[in-house]
Amino acid sequence: MTRRLALLNLLLLALTVLAAWQLRREWVEARARESAMLGKPVRPVPPPPAAEPEAPAPLTPAAYIDIAEKMLFTKDRNPTVVVEAAPAPPPKPMPPLPIFHGAMNLGDGPVAILSENEKAPHRDYRPGQPVGDFTLISISPREVVLEWEGKQVSKRLEELAASREAPAAAGRTEAPKPSPAAKPKVQAGPGVDVGKGFRACVPNDSTPPGTIVDGVRKVVTDSPFGQVCRWEPVQ
């Protein structure tokens, strides 16, 4: 019995020594692998290629239009520039019309007896001639056509004959008009010289035809323009 225990103890001791030797061998190998691993030089890894950044887009004012139009700190900010145009000058007022005194036709075309204004003398005018600021365009038995600043003005003979009262009536309140009365006829003589020895008749002249005054005879004839009155030299 004692011999068996001694053999068992020897066997256990041999196993213990064998296990210790195995552990020792494994530990030495582990230390060798560790030394080999740590002693190996480390090669640096090349860095990846760096990509060049894209160039920024050029700045344009149009890209900031919203900032300009929606500026919170300036409520009156407005991209629309309002250019105030200067007011147009008022139209030039038309001067007073010439005053009509009569018309005649001696065979060489119609002639109108006009004066530029109340103070200007009256004389004969033919179509195309200037009458103050106006130009005489045409004469008919009922109306006279004038031109002013490129515009034609047609007026009846009665209107031009009565225009001498228009400046006096302008600028004041019209008084009640009296009942119309017949125009008084005045005994008058020859009017202004209209050329070639002929003289015009004065409006409302009641001198009978055939009267001779200062070497001229009053003659009243019918024409396409109505009755034409003139004083012609006595031959």
Short mmCIF file of C-alpha atoms in Angstrom, two decimals:
data_model
loop_
_atom_site.label_atom_id
_atom_site.label_comp_id
_atom_site.label_asym_id
_atom_site.label_seq_id
_atom_site.Cartn_x
_atom_site.Cartn_y
_atom_site.Cartn_z
CA MET A 1 0.00 0.00 0.00
CA THR A 2 2.78 2.37 0.83
CA ARG A 3 4.55 1.41 -2.37
CA ARG A 4 1.50 2.34 -4.46
CA LEU A 5 1.21 5.72 -2.76
CA ALA A 6 4.87 6.39 -3.41
CA LEU A 7 4.41 5.54 -7.12
CA LEU A 8 1.34 7.74 -7.28
CA ASN A 9 3.22 10.60 -5.67
CA LEU A 10 6.08 10.13 -8.14
CA LEU A 11 3.62 10.16 -11.01
CA LEU A 12 1.91 13.31 -9.77
CA LEU A 13 5.27 14.99 -9.33
CA ALA A 14 6.30 14.02 -12.86
CA LEU A 15 3.06 15.42 -14.20
CA THR A 16 3.56 18.62 -12.25
CA VAL A 17 7.09 19.04 -13.60
CA LEU A 18 5.91 18.30 -17.13
CA ALA A 19 3.11 20.86 -16.85
CA ALA A 20 5.54 23.46 -15.47
CA TRP A 21 7.97 22.81 -18.32
CA GLN A 22 5.14 23.16 -20.89
CA LEU A 23 4.02 26.42 -19.40
CA ARG A 24 7.60 27.63 -19.36
CA ARG A 25 8.10 26.76 -23.01
CA GLU A 26 4.89 28.47 -24.07
CA TRP A 27 5.80 31.57 -22.08
CA VAL A 28 9.22 31.76 -23.72
CA GLU A 29 7.68 31.39 -27.15
CA ALA A 30 5.16 34.09 -26.39
CA ARG A 31 7.94 36.41 -25.25
CA ALA A 32 9.87 35.69 -28.45
CA ARG A 33 6.88 36.44 -30.65
CA GLU A 34 6.26 39.64 -28.71
CA SER A 35 9.88 40.75 -29.11
CA ALA A 36 9.80 39.97 -32.82
CA MET A 37 6.55 41.87 -33.28
CA LEU A 38 7.67 44.90 -31.35
CA GLY A 39 11.11 44.97 -32.94
CA LYS A 40 9.82 44.96 -36.50
CA PRO A 41 10.09 48.51 -38.04
CA VAL A 42 6.77 50.14 -39.01
CA ARG A 43 6.61 51.46 -42.54
CA PRO A 44 4.65 54.68 -42.82
CA VAL A 45 1.54 54.42 -44.96
CA PRO A 46 1.40 57.05 -47.71
CA PRO A 47 -1.44 59.52 -47.17
CA PRO A 48 -4.37 59.45 -49.60
CA PRO A 49 -4.19 61.98 -52.43
CA ALA A 50 -5.72 65.31 -51.43
CA ALA A 51 -8.45 66.60 -53.79
CA GLU A 52 -8.16 70.26 -54.75
CA PRO A 53 -11.14 72.33 -53.58
CA GLU A 54 -13.38 73.83 -56.27
CA ALA A 55 -12.88 77.52 -56.98
CA PRO A 56 -15.72 79.65 -55.62
CA ALA A 57 -18.11 81.18 -58.16
CA PRO A 58 -17.55 84.87 -58.91
CA LEU A 59 -19.75 87.29 -57.00
CA THR A 60 -22.60 88.89 -58.95
CA PRO A 61 -24.86 91.70 -57.71
CA ALA A 62 -27.94 89.85 -58.98
CA ALA A 63 -27.32 87.09 -56.42
CA TYR A 64 -28.01 89.58 -53.60
CA ILE A 65 -31.16 91.15 -55.06
CA ASP A 66 -33.33 89.56 -52.37
CA ILE A 67 -31.19 91.11 -49.64
CA ALA A 68 -31.59 94.55 -51.19
CA GLU A 69 -35.34 94.22 -51.73
CA LYS A 70 -36.12 92.59 -48.36
CA MET A 71 -33.96 94.74 -46.13
CA LEU A 72 -35.68 94.56 -42.75
CA PHE A 73 -33.93 97.59 -41.33
CA THR A 74 -34.99 99.92 -44.17
CA LYS A 75 -38.69 99.72 -44.88
CA ASP A 76 -38.56 102.30 -47.64
CA ARG A 77 -36.03 100.28 -49.61
CA ASN A 78 -37.40 99.99 -53.14
CA PRO A 79 -35.45 98.82 -56.20
CA THR A 80 -37.84 100.66 -58.51
CA VAL A 81 -36.51 104.16 -59.11
CA VAL A 82 -39.34 106.57 -59.89
CA VAL A 83 -38.13 109.41 -62.07
CA GLU A 84 -40.50 112.34 -61.76
CA ALA A 85 -40.86 113.96 -65.13
CA ALA A 86 -41.07 117.70 -65.31
CA PRO A 87 -44.63 118.92 -65.89
CA ALA A 88 -45.40 119.82 -69.46
CA PRO A 89 -45.46 123.55 -70.10
CA PRO A 90 -48.95 125.00 -70.41
CA PRO A 91 -50.16 125.47 -73.97
CA LYS A 92 -49.49 128.85 -75.49
CA PRO A 93 -52.65 130.97 -75.43
CA MET A 94 -53.93 132.01 -78.80
CA PRO A 95 -53.68 135.79 -79.36
CA PRO A 96 -56.78 137.83 -80.15
CA LEU A 97 -58.18 137.25 -83.62
CA PRO A 98 -57.92 139.92 -86.29
CA ILE A 99 -60.90 142.22 -86.77
CA PHE A 100 -62.88 141.92 -89.98
CA HIS A 101 -63.97 145.16 -91.68
CA GLY A 102 -65.08 143.97 -95.09
CA ALA A 103 -64.25 142.00 -98.22
CA MET A 104 -64.16 142.67 -101.93
CA ASN A 105 -63.14 141.11 -105.23
CA LEU A 106 -61.92 143.38 -108.02
CA GLY A 107 -61.38 140.53 -110.43
CA ASP A 108 -57.94 139.48 -109.27
CA GLY A 109 -59.07 137.39 -106.31
CA PRO A 110 -60.84 137.95 -102.99
CA VAL A 111 -59.45 140.57 -100.61
CA ALA A 112 -60.29 140.84 -96.89
CA ILE A 113 -60.13 144.14 -95.04
CA LEU A 114 -58.64 143.25 -91.64
CA SER A 115 -56.83 144.88 -88.76
CA GLU A 116 -54.49 143.04 -86.37
CA ASN A 117 -56.20 144.53 -83.30
CA GLU A 118 -58.36 147.43 -82.23
CA LYS A 119 -55.52 149.94 -82.34
CA ALA A 120 -53.91 148.76 -85.58
CA PRO A 121 -55.05 150.28 -88.90
CA HIS A 122 -57.05 148.08 -91.21
CA ARG A 123 -55.91 147.26 -94.73
CA ASP A 124 -56.42 144.67 -97.43
CA TYR A 125 -55.04 141.12 -97.07
CA ARG A 126 -54.91 138.33 -99.61
CA PRO A 127 -54.68 134.57 -98.90
CA GLY A 128 -51.15 133.62 -97.82
CA GLN A 129 -50.31 136.98 -96.24
CA PRO A 130 -49.59 137.27 -92.49
CA VAL A 131 -52.04 139.16 -90.30
CA GLY A 132 -50.14 139.74 -87.08
CA ASP A 133 -49.53 136.32 -85.52
CA PHE A 134 -51.96 134.71 -87.97
CA THR A 135 -51.78 133.84 -91.66
CA LEU A 136 -54.78 134.34 -93.91
CA ILE A 137 -55.58 131.00 -95.60
CA SER A 138 -58.83 131.57 -97.47
CA ILE A 139 -61.86 133.87 -97.71
CA SER A 140 -65.43 132.84 -98.46
CA PRO A 141 -68.74 134.68 -98.36
CA ARG A 142 -69.41 133.28 -94.87
CA GLU A 143 -66.11 132.65 -93.15
CA VAL A 144 -62.42 133.40 -93.00
CA VAL A 145 -59.83 130.66 -92.40
CA LEU A 146 -56.70 131.70 -90.47
CA GLU A 147 -53.65 129.70 -89.42
CA TRP A 148 -51.82 130.03 -86.09
CA GLU A 149 -49.00 127.79 -84.82
CA GLY A 150 -49.82 125.22 -87.52
CA LYS A 151 -53.51 125.10 -86.56
CA GLN A 152 -56.31 126.38 -88.76
CA VAL A 153 -58.98 128.56 -87.21
CA SER A 154 -62.27 129.01 -89.08
CA LYS A 155 -64.40 131.98 -88.04
CA ARG A 156 -67.56 133.43 -89.47
CA LEU A 157 -67.40 136.97 -90.74
CA GLU A 158 -69.83 138.08 -88.04
CA GLU A 159 -67.57 136.67 -85.32
CA LEU A 160 -64.49 138.47 -86.60
CA ALA A 161 -66.45 141.69 -87.06
CA ALA A 162 -67.68 141.47 -83.45
CA SER A 163 -64.28 140.45 -82.02
CA ARG A 164 -63.45 144.06 -81.28
CA GLU A 165 -65.78 143.84 -78.27
CA ALA A 166 -64.26 140.53 -77.07
CA PRO A 167 -61.15 141.99 -75.33
CA ALA A 168 -63.24 144.51 -73.46
CA ALA A 169 -65.72 141.86 -72.36
CA ALA A 170 -63.01 139.42 -71.16
CA GLY A 171 -62.13 139.55 -67.46
CA ARG A 172 -65.36 141.14 -66.26
CA THR A 173 -68.80 139.86 -65.34
CA GLU A 174 -71.25 140.13 -68.17
CA ALA A 175 -74.09 142.50 -67.51
CA PRO A 176 -77.62 141.69 -68.70
CA LYS A 177 -77.74 142.28 -72.44
CA PRO A 178 -80.26 144.81 -73.61
CA SER A 179 -82.74 143.89 -76.25
CA PRO A 180 -81.19 143.88 -79.70
CA ALA A 181 -81.70 147.03 -81.68
CA ALA A 182 -81.07 147.86 -85.25
CA LYS A 183 -77.57 149.05 -86.03
CA PRO A 184 -77.61 152.77 -86.63
CA LYS A 185 -76.57 153.76 -90.09
CA VAL A 186 -73.96 156.47 -90.19
CA GLN A 187 -73.28 158.92 -92.93
CA ALA A 188 -69.62 158.28 -93.71
CA GLY A 189 -67.23 158.67 -96.55
CA PRO A 190 -64.42 156.65 -98.08
CA GLY A 191 -62.36 154.43 -95.79
CA VAL A 192 -58.70 153.52 -95.92
CA ASP A 193 -56.79 153.32 -99.17
CA VAL A 194 -56.56 149.69 -100.35
CA GLY A 195 -54.29 150.38 -103.30
CA LYS A 196 -54.56 151.54 -106.91
CA GLY A 197 -56.66 154.52 -105.85
CA PHE A 198 -59.45 152.33 -104.44
CA ARG A 199 -60.70 152.92 -100.92
CA ALA A 200 -62.64 150.63 -98.59
CA CYS A 201 -66.11 151.28 -97.27
CA VAL A 202 -66.71 152.03 -93.62
CA PRO A 203 -68.99 149.52 -91.85
CA ASN A 204 -72.65 150.64 -91.65
CA ASP A 205 -72.00 153.37 -94.22
CA SER A 206 -75.38 154.71 -95.37
CA THR A 207 -73.99 156.81 -98.18
CA PRO A 208 -76.01 155.91 -101.31
CA PRO A 209 -74.16 154.27 -104.22
CA GLY A 210 -72.90 156.72 -106.82
CA THR A 211 -71.95 159.38 -104.27
CA ILE A 212 -68.70 161.13 -105.16
CA VAL A 213 -66.47 162.27 -102.29
CA ASP A 214 -62.87 163.49 -102.65
CA GLY A 215 -62.62 162.26 -106.25
CA VAL A 216 -63.88 158.72 -105.58
CA ARG A 217 -67.33 157.25 -106.28
CA LYS A 218 -69.11 154.72 -104.07
CA VAL A 219 -69.88 151.52 -105.99
CA VAL A 220 -71.86 148.55 -104.64
CA THR A 221 -71.83 145.35 -106.76
CA ASP A 222 -73.03 141.80 -106.29
CA SER A 223 -70.40 139.04 -106.19
CA PRO A 224 -70.13 135.39 -105.08
CA PHE A 225 -69.21 136.81 -101.68
CA GLY A 226 -72.34 138.95 -101.43
CA GLN A 227 -72.50 142.69 -101.91
CA VAL A 228 -69.10 144.30 -102.29
CA CYS A 229 -68.73 147.96 -101.43
CA ARG A 230 -65.82 150.06 -102.59
CA TRP A 231 -64.89 153.60 -103.52
CA GLU A 232 -63.24 153.81 -106.92
CA PRO A 233 -61.56 156.77 -108.60
CA VAL A 234 -63.74 158.93 -110.82
CA GLN A 235 -62.55 158.74 -114.39
#
